[in-house]
XYZ file of C-alpha atoms in Angstrom:
711
model
C 38.718 56.256 24.462
C 42.161 54.941 24.738
C 43.839 55.122 21.243
C 46.988 52.746 20.935
C 49.999 54.670 19.402
C 49.421 52.650 16.267
C 46.043 53.899 15.746
C 47.975 57.407 16.329
C 50.413 56.839 13.792
C 47.425 55.870 11.388
C 45.551 59.246 11.969
C 48.858 61.054 11.412
C 50.244 60.042 8.725
C 50.956 62.047 5.732
C 49.680 61.893 2.750
C 52.228 60.697 -0.023
C 52.727 63.620 -1.837
C 53.882 65.332 1.462
C 56.369 62.868 1.957
C 57.831 63.176 -1.312
C 57.985 66.658 -1.032
C 59.788 66.301 2.348
C 62.045 63.760 0.549
C 62.978 66.684 -1.828
C 63.623 69.208 0.592
C 65.952 67.216 2.643
C 67.993 66.512 -0.309
C 68.106 70.087 -1.534
C 68.947 70.989 2.405
C 71.763 68.072 2.108
C 73.468 69.457 -1.413
C 73.552 73.067 -0.139
C 74.754 72.369 3.853
C 77.959 70.161 2.332
C 78.450 73.107 -0.595
C 78.010 75.479 1.919
C 80.327 74.171 4.884
C 82.943 73.270 2.209
C 82.923 76.897 1.483
C 83.329 77.774 5.232
C 86.152 75.548 5.518
C 88.093 75.958 2.346
C 88.212 79.267 3.325
C 89.042 79.314 6.923
C 91.843 76.798 5.533
C 93.034 79.208 3.033
C 93.198 82.321 6.276
C 95.366 79.351 8.197
C 97.692 78.964 5.396
C 98.348 82.362 4.398
C 99.049 83.477 8.013
C 100.956 80.482 8.445
C 103.312 81.296 5.700
C 103.646 84.929 6.911
C 104.748 83.924 9.886
C 107.399 81.386 8.527
C 108.507 84.290 6.669
C 108.832 86.883 8.987
C 111.123 84.604 11.647
C 112.938 83.770 8.653
C 113.919 87.221 7.805
C 114.449 87.940 11.166
C 117.039 85.520 11.467
C 118.541 86.605 7.706
C 118.442 90.114 9.229
C 120.223 89.189 12.530
C 122.812 86.958 10.521
C 123.375 90.004 8.612
C 123.567 92.399 10.906
C 125.997 90.208 13.010
C 128.541 90.322 10.294
C 128.777 94.419 9.641
C 131.704 95.216 10.527
C 130.343 98.355 12.429
C 129.020 95.964 15.088
C 131.909 94.067 15.508
C 134.135 97.494 15.829
C 131.461 98.562 18.079
C 131.770 95.856 20.366
C 135.127 95.775 20.780
C 135.385 99.377 21.511
C 132.446 99.186 24.358
C 134.483 96.401 26.004
C 137.990 98.156 25.655
C 136.093 101.364 26.957
C 134.083 99.355 29.825
C 136.930 97.866 30.699
C 139.229 100.941 31.245
C 136.003 102.714 32.860
C 136.388 99.764 35.525
C 140.076 100.086 35.452
C 140.105 103.713 36.665
C 139.809 105.082 39.690
C 136.489 105.655 41.768
C 135.284 108.688 42.821
C 133.535 107.728 45.802
C 131.360 110.823 46.173
C 130.215 110.497 42.673
C 130.040 106.768 43.113
C 127.274 107.178 45.736
C 125.467 109.870 43.941
C 124.834 107.150 40.865
C 123.610 104.843 43.414
C 121.767 106.709 45.101
C 119.951 108.123 42.090
C 119.508 104.602 40.645
C 117.865 102.830 43.610
C 115.470 105.337 43.461
C 114.300 105.102 40.165
C 114.067 101.350 40.902
C 111.670 101.805 43.875
C 109.694 104.250 41.477
C 109.869 103.004 38.389
C 110.850 99.224 38.147
C 109.858 97.776 41.665
C 106.534 98.608 41.299
C 106.282 96.437 38.029
C 107.577 93.470 39.299
C 105.336 93.400 42.284
C 102.728 93.475 40.370
C 103.191 90.533 38.455
C 105.346 88.734 41.476
C 102.679 89.413 43.942
C 104.911 90.349 46.684
C 107.813 93.027 47.908
C 110.950 93.224 45.727
C 113.873 95.024 46.970
C 115.480 97.180 44.668
C 119.004 96.829 46.175
C 118.853 93.026 44.843
C 117.590 94.190 41.362
C 120.014 96.591 40.557
C 123.828 95.504 39.101
C 126.575 94.555 41.856
C 129.426 96.189 39.703
C 129.567 99.725 40.724
C 130.679 100.933 37.287
C 127.705 98.977 36.137
C 125.600 100.778 38.728
C 126.943 104.531 37.497
C 126.499 103.805 34.034
C 122.854 102.636 34.657
C 122.453 105.981 36.379
C 123.548 107.869 33.648
C 121.484 106.327 30.796
C 118.340 105.529 32.933
C 117.712 107.031 35.967
C 119.605 110.580 35.207
C 118.513 110.264 31.540
C 116.692 113.290 30.710
C 113.938 111.467 27.998
C 111.144 110.174 28.951
C 110.386 106.482 29.584
C 110.483 104.451 26.033
C 112.791 107.288 24.696
C 115.711 106.873 26.256
C 117.576 106.131 23.338
C 117.400 109.646 22.813
C 120.952 110.333 24.662
C 123.337 110.094 22.310
C 126.092 110.302 25.187
C 126.178 110.965 29.211
C 127.777 114.335 30.120
C 130.724 112.190 32.076
C 133.048 112.256 29.481
C 134.774 109.157 30.122
C 135.431 106.349 27.888
C 132.892 104.658 27.606
C 130.730 108.021 27.130
C 132.958 108.326 23.818
C 132.412 105.311 22.575
C 128.870 105.489 22.758
C 128.633 109.055 21.389
C 130.387 107.331 18.115
C 128.319 104.333 17.801
C 124.783 104.584 19.411
C 123.429 106.586 16.694
C 124.792 104.717 13.635
C 123.200 101.321 15.765
C 120.115 102.985 16.839
C 119.425 103.938 13.192
C 120.117 100.194 12.095
C 117.202 99.425 14.713
C 114.813 101.674 13.571
C 115.601 100.648 10.058
C 115.164 97.095 10.429
C 111.858 96.780 12.373
C 114.063 95.162 15.743
C 112.556 96.566 19.153
C 116.258 96.872 20.571
C 119.733 95.270 20.189
C 121.859 94.149 22.476
C 125.646 93.233 22.636
C 126.678 90.900 25.589
C 129.811 89.611 26.496
C 130.343 85.863 26.118
C 132.964 85.801 29.116
C 131.289 87.978 31.901
C 127.920 87.857 30.609
C 127.646 91.599 30.935
C 125.256 93.426 28.481
C 127.588 96.036 27.613
C 125.394 97.886 25.311
C 121.666 98.365 24.315
C 119.980 100.670 22.486
C 116.773 101.264 23.898
C 118.225 101.455 27.548
C 115.772 99.299 29.302
C 117.381 97.836 32.930
C 118.938 94.909 31.057
C 121.607 97.221 30.201
C 124.560 96.437 31.701
C 122.775 93.402 33.783
C 124.386 90.490 33.738
C 122.555 86.996 31.842
C 124.109 84.915 34.451
C 122.897 86.207 37.135
C 119.195 87.209 39.041
C 117.022 88.593 38.523
C 117.306 87.853 34.786
C 119.780 84.299 34.787
C 116.442 82.529 33.842
C 115.156 84.347 31.170
C 114.817 83.397 27.873
C 117.644 86.688 27.107
C 120.014 84.270 28.505
C 118.984 80.944 27.141
C 119.339 82.339 23.824
C 122.660 84.068 24.632
C 123.793 80.048 25.983
C 121.928 78.937 22.246
C 124.330 81.577 20.226
C 127.654 80.357 21.656
C 127.179 77.078 21.072
C 129.289 75.341 18.756
C 127.010 73.105 16.905
C 124.686 76.272 16.063
C 128.031 76.790 13.475
C 127.815 80.619 14.130
C 124.425 80.941 12.565
C 121.787 83.027 13.856
C 119.152 81.017 16.205
C 115.832 82.523 17.659
C 114.154 82.124 21.106
C 110.196 81.284 21.742
C 108.157 84.557 23.635
C 109.296 84.189 27.035
C 107.948 86.549 30.082
C 111.018 89.193 30.051
C 111.699 90.415 33.609
C 113.869 93.924 32.392
C 109.857 94.973 30.305
C 107.905 93.816 33.564
C 107.825 90.267 32.725
C 105.806 91.381 29.542
C 106.415 88.776 26.355
C 109.526 89.068 24.863
C 110.956 87.862 21.230
C 114.666 87.411 20.524
C 117.066 86.177 18.023
C 120.730 86.172 18.531
C 123.585 85.884 16.888
C 127.539 85.617 17.798
C 129.921 88.076 16.465
C 133.238 86.563 15.032
C 136.619 88.552 14.714
C 139.609 86.731 13.137
C 137.961 83.196 14.641
C 137.427 84.773 18.177
C 134.057 85.459 19.729
C 134.302 89.093 20.494
C 130.511 89.202 21.587
C 126.917 88.244 21.393
C 124.429 89.932 19.346
C 120.759 89.797 20.998
C 118.062 91.206 18.779
C 114.712 91.869 20.558
C 112.458 91.619 18.128
C 108.992 93.655 17.728
C 106.203 91.100 18.569
C 103.483 93.140 17.587
C 105.070 92.773 14.083
C 104.354 89.520 14.134
C 101.019 90.009 15.612
C 100.298 92.289 13.067
C 100.733 89.344 10.784
C 98.155 87.461 12.388
C 95.609 89.791 12.780
C 95.784 91.959 9.419
C 96.559 94.964 11.777
C 93.377 94.769 13.112
C 91.651 94.493 10.017
C 89.271 91.470 10.635
C 86.119 92.414 8.796
C 88.077 93.592 5.815
C 90.111 90.500 5.411
C 86.564 88.282 5.813
C 86.939 87.059 9.058
C 83.141 88.407 9.807
C 82.722 89.413 13.087
C 84.125 86.414 15.296
C 86.535 85.253 12.965
C 90.596 85.128 13.916
C 93.860 83.184 13.851
C 96.262 82.804 16.325
C 99.563 80.920 17.307
C 99.514 78.540 20.652
C 103.184 77.328 22.054
C 103.532 73.532 23.044
C 103.174 75.253 26.623
C 99.643 75.701 25.410
C 99.310 79.209 25.657
C 98.859 81.793 23.152
C 101.568 83.356 21.013
C 99.481 86.258 19.586
C 96.994 88.741 21.372
C 93.085 87.370 20.925
C 90.766 89.411 18.499
C 88.170 89.778 21.476
C 90.740 91.032 24.061
C 91.289 93.990 21.754
C 88.072 94.347 20.594
C 85.397 92.934 23.159
C 87.732 92.735 26.524
C 84.693 92.486 29.170
C 83.099 90.119 27.368
C 86.138 88.179 27.110
C 86.560 88.228 30.565
C 83.263 86.938 30.786
C 83.587 84.234 28.588
C 86.991 83.023 30.365
C 85.513 83.628 33.923
C 82.064 81.318 32.425
C 84.622 78.212 30.692
C 86.286 78.018 34.306
C 89.603 80.094 33.948
C 91.235 80.840 37.316
C 90.696 84.492 38.566
C 94.443 85.169 38.670
C 95.052 84.704 35.045
C 91.907 86.469 33.750
C 93.156 89.906 36.273
C 96.725 89.270 34.380
C 94.959 89.383 30.572
C 92.776 92.185 31.693
C 96.176 94.617 33.584
C 98.094 93.838 30.382
C 95.572 94.125 27.931
C 97.050 91.274 26.347
C 96.655 88.000 25.689
C 100.464 86.363 25.010
C 101.356 84.233 27.177
C 98.940 84.541 29.820
C 95.714 82.561 27.839
C 96.049 78.913 27.830
C 94.475 77.189 24.692
C 93.649 73.081 25.412
C 91.222 72.942 22.537
C 91.176 70.006 20.202
C 92.001 72.262 17.515
C 95.373 72.735 19.214
C 95.878 69.214 20.647
C 95.270 67.912 17.072
C 97.972 70.646 15.348
C 100.652 69.201 17.956
C 99.991 65.905 16.875
C 101.035 67.232 13.400
C 97.500 66.393 12.299
C 96.202 69.250 9.840
C 92.508 69.206 9.377
C 88.910 71.123 10.035
C 86.635 70.463 12.911
C 84.177 71.893 15.296
C 85.011 72.131 18.944
C 84.587 74.328 21.936
C 86.943 77.409 22.242
C 89.158 78.439 24.469
C 86.044 81.305 25.721
C 83.720 78.291 25.699
C 82.304 78.913 22.340
C 81.146 76.869 19.511
C 83.867 77.196 16.326
C 84.636 76.023 13.325
C 88.301 75.552 13.557
C 91.201 75.353 10.649
C 94.364 73.594 12.644
C 97.994 72.486 11.972
C 101.091 72.961 12.982
C 104.046 75.640 12.381
C 107.394 74.310 12.550
C 110.514 76.947 11.824
C 114.072 77.348 12.887
C 113.341 75.305 15.539
C 110.337 76.784 16.948
C 106.895 74.473 17.048
C 103.698 76.671 17.136
C 99.569 75.815 16.562
C 98.159 77.806 14.270
C 94.367 77.917 14.372
C 91.990 80.062 12.072
C 88.233 79.840 13.809
C 84.920 81.481 13.310
C 81.895 80.817 15.598
C 79.618 78.726 13.941
C 76.525 80.465 14.853
C 78.345 82.855 12.374
C 80.163 80.427 10.323
C 76.925 78.611 9.362
C 74.630 81.716 9.262
C 73.976 80.722 5.173
C 73.467 77.397 6.442
C 70.599 78.530 8.662
C 69.027 80.710 5.820
C 68.730 78.169 3.214
C 67.051 75.917 6.001
C 64.719 78.390 6.610
C 64.062 79.364 2.845
C 63.947 75.665 2.033
C 61.257 75.179 5.017
C 59.150 77.904 3.824
C 58.810 76.520 0.392
C 57.871 73.235 1.509
C 55.445 74.607 4.549
C 53.708 76.789 1.388
C 53.852 73.910 -1.045
C 52.279 71.352 1.571
C 49.744 73.085 3.280
C 46.800 71.952 0.831
C 48.471 68.143 2.262
C 48.447 68.722 5.537
C 45.152 70.378 6.690
C 44.045 67.871 8.044
C 47.122 65.976 9.150
C 48.531 68.894 11.236
C 45.437 68.629 13.637
C 46.310 64.814 14.570
C 50.009 65.969 14.612
C 49.919 68.378 16.947
C 48.367 65.501 19.204
C 50.635 63.183 18.548
C 53.733 64.902 18.854
C 53.050 66.946 22.177
C 54.445 64.809 24.108
C 57.534 64.064 22.040
C 58.441 67.575 21.899
C 58.101 68.276 25.534
C 60.480 65.396 25.582
C 62.765 66.340 22.791
C 62.688 69.773 24.403
C 63.911 68.499 27.519
C 66.943 66.658 25.784
C 67.977 69.739 23.940
C 68.107 71.207 27.150
C 70.338 68.812 28.745
C 72.336 68.693 25.889
C 73.153 72.462 25.449
C 72.828 74.013 29.077
C 72.874 70.501 31.098
C 69.847 71.368 32.680
C 67.544 68.230 33.776
C 64.458 69.492 33.024
C 61.008 67.060 34.181
C 58.450 66.715 31.388
C 54.774 66.335 32.530
C 52.961 63.506 32.426
C 49.851 63.800 29.976
C 48.352 60.600 29.379
C 47.538 57.246 30.235
C 49.106 55.822 27.000
C 52.310 54.935 25.723
C 53.489 58.258 25.868
C 52.513 58.471 29.437
C 54.504 55.775 29.784
C 57.733 57.361 27.560
C 57.330 60.465 29.511
C 56.838 58.624 32.986
C 60.333 56.554 31.972
C 62.083 59.807 31.009
C 61.188 61.276 34.310
C 62.414 58.199 35.667
C 66.022 58.415 33.864
C 66.202 62.415 34.279
C 66.146 61.630 38.240
C 69.050 59.157 37.710
C 71.239 60.914 35.585
C 70.850 64.166 38.135
C 71.880 61.813 41.140
C 74.928 60.447 39.267
C 76.260 63.860 38.231
C 75.581 64.857 41.606
C 78.105 62.224 42.998
C 80.276 62.545 40.246
C 80.792 66.250 41.157
C 81.090 65.666 44.775
C 83.798 62.522 43.977
C 85.820 65.017 41.421
C 85.894 67.671 44.348
C 87.340 64.956 46.851
C 89.452 63.617 44.332
C 90.772 67.307 43.805
C 90.816 67.944 47.356
C 92.825 64.849 48.286
C 95.470 65.407 45.469
C 96.648 69.141 46.341
C 96.761 67.911 50.446
C 98.830 65.177 49.674
C 101.141 67.207 47.011
C 103.168 70.688 46.617
C 100.860 73.049 44.344
C 103.415 72.522 41.340
C 102.829 68.283 41.512
C 99.164 68.475 42.659
C 98.552 70.965 39.580
C 100.657 68.660 36.999
C 98.690 64.903 38.226
C 95.409 66.794 38.092
C 96.398 67.617 34.286
C 96.768 63.619 34.225
C 100.886 64.324 33.541
C 102.307 61.075 34.566
C 104.771 63.133 37.145
C 107.424 60.829 39.199
C 109.919 64.168 39.643
C 109.819 67.620 39.855
C 112.895 69.599 40.208
C 112.239 73.485 41.966
C 115.136 75.859 41.417
C 115.623 78.889 43.987
C 114.147 77.552 47.076
C 115.881 77.639 50.847
C 116.352 74.298 52.834
C 115.900 74.182 56.499
C 116.940 70.813 58.318
C 115.934 70.983 62.578
C 117.579 68.835 65.093
C 116.318 68.995 68.594
C 118.296 68.202 71.464
C 116.724 67.358 75.039
C 113.574 66.082 74.395
C 115.163 62.863 76.131
C 118.530 61.989 77.281
C 120.298 58.912 78.849
C 119.926 59.885 82.167
C 115.926 60.971 82.222
C 114.788 58.458 79.941
C 110.830 59.391 79.602
C 107.436 57.832 78.344
C 105.911 57.317 75.145
C 103.263 59.847 76.348
C 105.782 61.992 77.656
C 107.873 61.941 74.350
C 103.937 62.648 72.420
C 103.257 65.465 74.424
C 106.463 67.068 74.098
C 107.074 66.622 70.360
C 103.681 68.071 69.783
C 104.614 71.003 71.691
C 107.648 71.571 69.778
C 105.809 70.734 66.184
C 103.169 72.874 67.146
C 105.788 75.802 67.857
C 107.615 75.068 64.209
C 103.862 74.776 62.656
C 102.710 77.997 63.559
C 106.271 80.101 62.918
C 106.345 78.388 59.656
C 102.980 79.329 58.408
C 103.719 83.102 59.804
C 106.579 82.976 57.783
C 105.676 81.631 54.626
C 107.738 78.457 54.816
C 106.289 74.663 53.971
C 106.485 71.724 56.283
C 107.426 68.953 54.784
C 108.364 66.657 57.517
C 109.608 65.710 60.848
C 111.524 62.245 61.301
C 113.136 61.141 64.447
C 114.803 64.135 66.201
C 114.434 66.362 62.628
C 112.639 68.553 61.044
C 112.455 69.612 57.142
C 111.267 72.865 55.525
C 111.018 74.558 52.534
C 110.589 77.993 51.568
C 109.751 78.673 47.463
C 108.727 74.959 47.134
C 104.818 75.829 46.096
C 105.129 79.587 45.549
C 108.042 81.203 43.878
C 109.585 83.849 46.309
C 112.384 86.304 45.579
C 113.052 86.504 49.487
C 113.200 82.920 50.171
C 116.234 82.760 52.493
C 115.070 85.708 54.132
C 111.858 84.244 55.457
C 113.677 80.979 56.252
C 115.774 82.837 58.603
C 113.510 84.619 59.810
C 111.285 81.632 60.457
C 114.240 80.050 62.310
C 114.738 83.263 64.685
C 110.647 82.771 65.296
C 111.103 79.166 66.427
C 113.779 79.852 68.633
C 111.498 82.530 70.437
C 108.432 80.385 70.269
C 110.722 77.259 71.898
C 111.766 79.737 74.523
C 108.133 80.631 75.087
C 107.150 77.211 76.320
C 108.973 77.377 79.514
C 111.747 77.561 81.780
C 112.440 73.307 81.380
C 112.466 73.908 77.490
C 115.066 76.208 77.681
C 117.570 74.417 79.979
C 116.828 71.382 78.603
C 116.007 71.620 74.864
C 118.421 72.712 72.221
C 117.939 73.045 68.560
C 120.298 73.174 65.726
C 119.414 74.283 62.058
C 121.235 73.480 58.644
C 120.261 76.341 55.809
C 121.031 75.735 52.589
C 119.471 77.057 49.268
C 119.597 76.188 45.396
C 117.528 73.563 43.307
C 115.086 71.016 44.882
C 114.045 67.411 43.801
C 110.217 66.635 44.410
C 109.910 62.969 44.305
C 106.211 60.996 43.524
C 106.575 57.557 44.622
C 104.242 54.878 43.893
C 101.156 53.154 45.788
C 102.069 51.536 48.888
C 104.472 54.522 49.689
C 104.616 58.196 51.377
C 102.894 60.290 48.389
C 106.104 62.306 47.838
C 109.296 63.488 49.745
C 111.919 66.009 48.794
C 115.727 64.899 48.015
C 118.773 66.581 46.415
C 122.007 68.079 47.173
C 120.350 71.185 48.662
C 118.643 68.974 51.108
C 121.775 66.936 52.048
C 124.014 70.021 52.741
C 121.569 71.520 54.772
C 121.684 67.855 56.659
C 124.968 68.230 57.033
C 124.903 71.772 58.388
C 122.171 70.967 60.778
C 124.883 67.604 61.895
C 127.798 69.896 62.536
C 125.860 73.102 63.968
C 126.538 73.947 67.750
C 123.409 73.919 70.056
C 121.017 76.972 69.332
C 122.819 78.042 66.527
C 121.898 78.195 62.957
C 124.681 77.168 59.783
C 124.209 78.646 56.442
C 125.901 77.338 53.334
C 127.613 79.620 50.939
C 124.521 79.935 48.654
C 122.137 80.877 51.214
C 124.307 83.262 52.671
C 124.827 85.442 49.587
C 120.857 85.915 49.469
C 120.665 87.009 52.905
C 123.390 89.864 51.755
C 124.021 91.669 55.398
C 121.892 89.423 58.043
C 123.669 90.801 61.280
C 125.041 88.412 63.717
C 126.549 85.502 61.016
C 129.869 85.140 61.344
C 132.337 82.853 59.357
C 132.694 78.905 60.480
C 135.580 76.416 59.928
C 134.585 74.448 56.513
C 132.358 71.345 56.961
C 133.402 67.940 55.306
C 130.945 66.699 53.175
C 132.389 63.239 52.164
C 132.944 63.363 47.920
C 131.037 66.553 47.761
C 134.133 68.462 49.044
C 133.991 71.030 51.869
C 130.945 73.011 52.439
C 131.431 76.617 53.222
C 129.475 77.960 56.176
C 128.591 80.680 58.629
C 126.897 80.280 61.861
C 124.078 82.791 63.601
C 123.672 82.389 67.195
C 119.880 81.959 68.303
C 121.080 83.199 71.691
C 119.474 86.654 71.232
C 115.905 85.577 70.154
C 115.711 83.159 73.120
C 116.494 86.329 75.088
C 114.038 88.790 73.243
C 111.566 85.573 74.172
C 112.181 85.743 77.977
C 111.612 89.580 77.953
C-alpha cells in the first residue's frame, strides 16, 4: 500500500515530551555555542592585538636606535675618515700586478660563492664580471675583505684590517671594532655607510657583496637598499630615520631584508647615509613567540602572521617551520604555482614568497578590524582575527588564525554531550517513533548526504530512487538537478580555460597576469629590456614591382626566419608593419643578458636570411636599430589591437634603424654599455633625434654573419 507523505509524517510524529526535550537541548546548545565561540574570538583578538603592539614597538625602537646611531660622533668621525681614506687609496698609483691578482681572486670567489645563489633565483646564468664592482679600488678592497678574507662565510666581520696596510686598512682597523660592537649590542644585522654623492657603500660590518658596491648601478640599483638611501636623503624627511618594507636583496641571494636609514650630518652638511640592516628573525620571533606556539595558548594550528600590501607574507608561517612537507602538499592542493612552492622549500621560508589573499587580509587592507571564518592560504577552514598595522609609513595586515576544527573542538564536545544526554532521556519516548523515522528519513538522509558531499568536496553524487511516492519524486528531481549542475560546471570550466588561454595569447605575461586578477590595467612599464627594430629593403623595388601573392610569399619567408631565430634566442616578437619588424628581449621574463640575446638574434637573423638563397643575399638587406631601457606596454580598449609597446626606447631603436646602413645593426649608448666588449662594434656619428637631442651610436656590420652562413 502506498502511503502519502502526510501519513508518514503522522506515523513519525514524536510525542510532545520529545519535542519539549529537543527544544530545551537546542536552547542549551545555542547558549553554550555562543559563549564558547565568543571566548575563541576574544582569544584570537587578544593574540592579534598583543602581536600588533609588539611589531609596532619593534619598528619604532629600531627607528629610534637608527636615529641615535646616526647622531653618534664616532659614526660621523668614522664616515669622514673612511671617505678620506678611500679617496686617498683611489688617488694613489696603482700596482698592475697586485690589481690583477685581486681581480682574479675576486672573480673566482664570485663565481664559486655568489653566482650560484643568483642563478638559483633568476633561473639563468649570471656572469661574475657583470656583478663585481667596476671601480678597480673597489674590486681590490672587496678581494681583501671578502675573497681573501680567511674567515668563514658569515664571519667575515672578524677581519679587523686587511694586510695591505694602506690608508683604508688603517681606518678600518681603528673603527671596525667599535662599529661591530655597536651592531652586536643593539641587535642590528649589519651597518652600511653610503656616500650620498657617489652612491658607494664605503663600509659595512658584515662584508657581504654590498661592501664597496654602488647603490645607483646594477645589479643593486633597484633594491630596497637603494630606495631607502634615496628616501633618507629626501629633505622632506627632515633628517629623521626612515624604514623600508621587506624586499628581496640581491647581495643576500635575493633573500628578504629589512632596512632603516638616517643621514649623517656634520656642520649642516650630509656626509654619509647610515643604513641599518635589521634582523628579520627578531621581528619573526615577536610573532611566533620564539616558536612556542603551544605554550602561548595557540594550540596545534594557531599562528599570527604579517602580510604586505603586495599580499606576500612578511613573517614565517608556522607550518613551514613545523610541518614543511604537509604545507607544500596543502599549497599544491590550494592551487599555488609549483615554482612558488619550490622557492618556499628551497629557502625554507614563506617571507616574500607565500601569497596570502584571504578574506581576512583583504578586509584588513580596507581598514577593517574583526573576526571571521574563511579559508586560509592552505585552503583550510579557519577562524581569524584580522586588522591593519600602520607604523612609520609601513602598511601591513596582521592576522591571528586557528583551524576551525581545533578552535571549535569544545563546541563539538558540547554538542556531543548534549546529544548523548538528550538521547538517554528520550529513549523511553522514542522507541516507537524511531522505527517510523528510519523509514521516513532514509530518502532525505541520502539526499542530504549527497548535498553535504557537494558542499564540502564539490562531489556530485546521485542518489538511488527507493520509492514511487513523493520521496521518489524528490530523489528523481535531485538527480536531475545534479545532472544539470554537473553539466553547467563543466561548461564553466571549459569557458574559464578558454578565457585564460585567450588572455595569455593576447598579452605579455605580466599584463595577462594582472588582467586575470581583475586589475584594470591600461599601461605597464617594464624596466631593463632591449628593443630591436628591423627594417628590410629589397622585397620590392620601383624597378621590379611584384604581385601581392609574391610579396606575401617573400614576407612569410622573412618573418619565418625572424620568428624562428627570435624563439631560439629568447626574443619576443611584438609586431610587423610595412617594412619593419619589432622584437623585445626581457618583456615577459626578466633577463640579465637581454642586450646580448638581442645581438645574437640579429646575427642569427642575418645568417638565416642568407640561407634563403643567393637572390636574397643580392636583393634583400636588413637594417637594425637596438636600444636598451624602459618600455611601456599599452593595453587598448575594445575595437583596437589588444596591446602595443611604446616609449622612448622604442623611438630610439626606430631612429637608429632608419639611420643604419644596409646589413648593419646600430646600437645606442645604453645597449652598448650592457654589451661590454663585443667584437666588431665601431662608433658612428651621433644620430639626430629631433627635440630629444643626439643619439650616441655604434655600428656592427652583419657581413661576417652572412659570410659564415654562406660557408
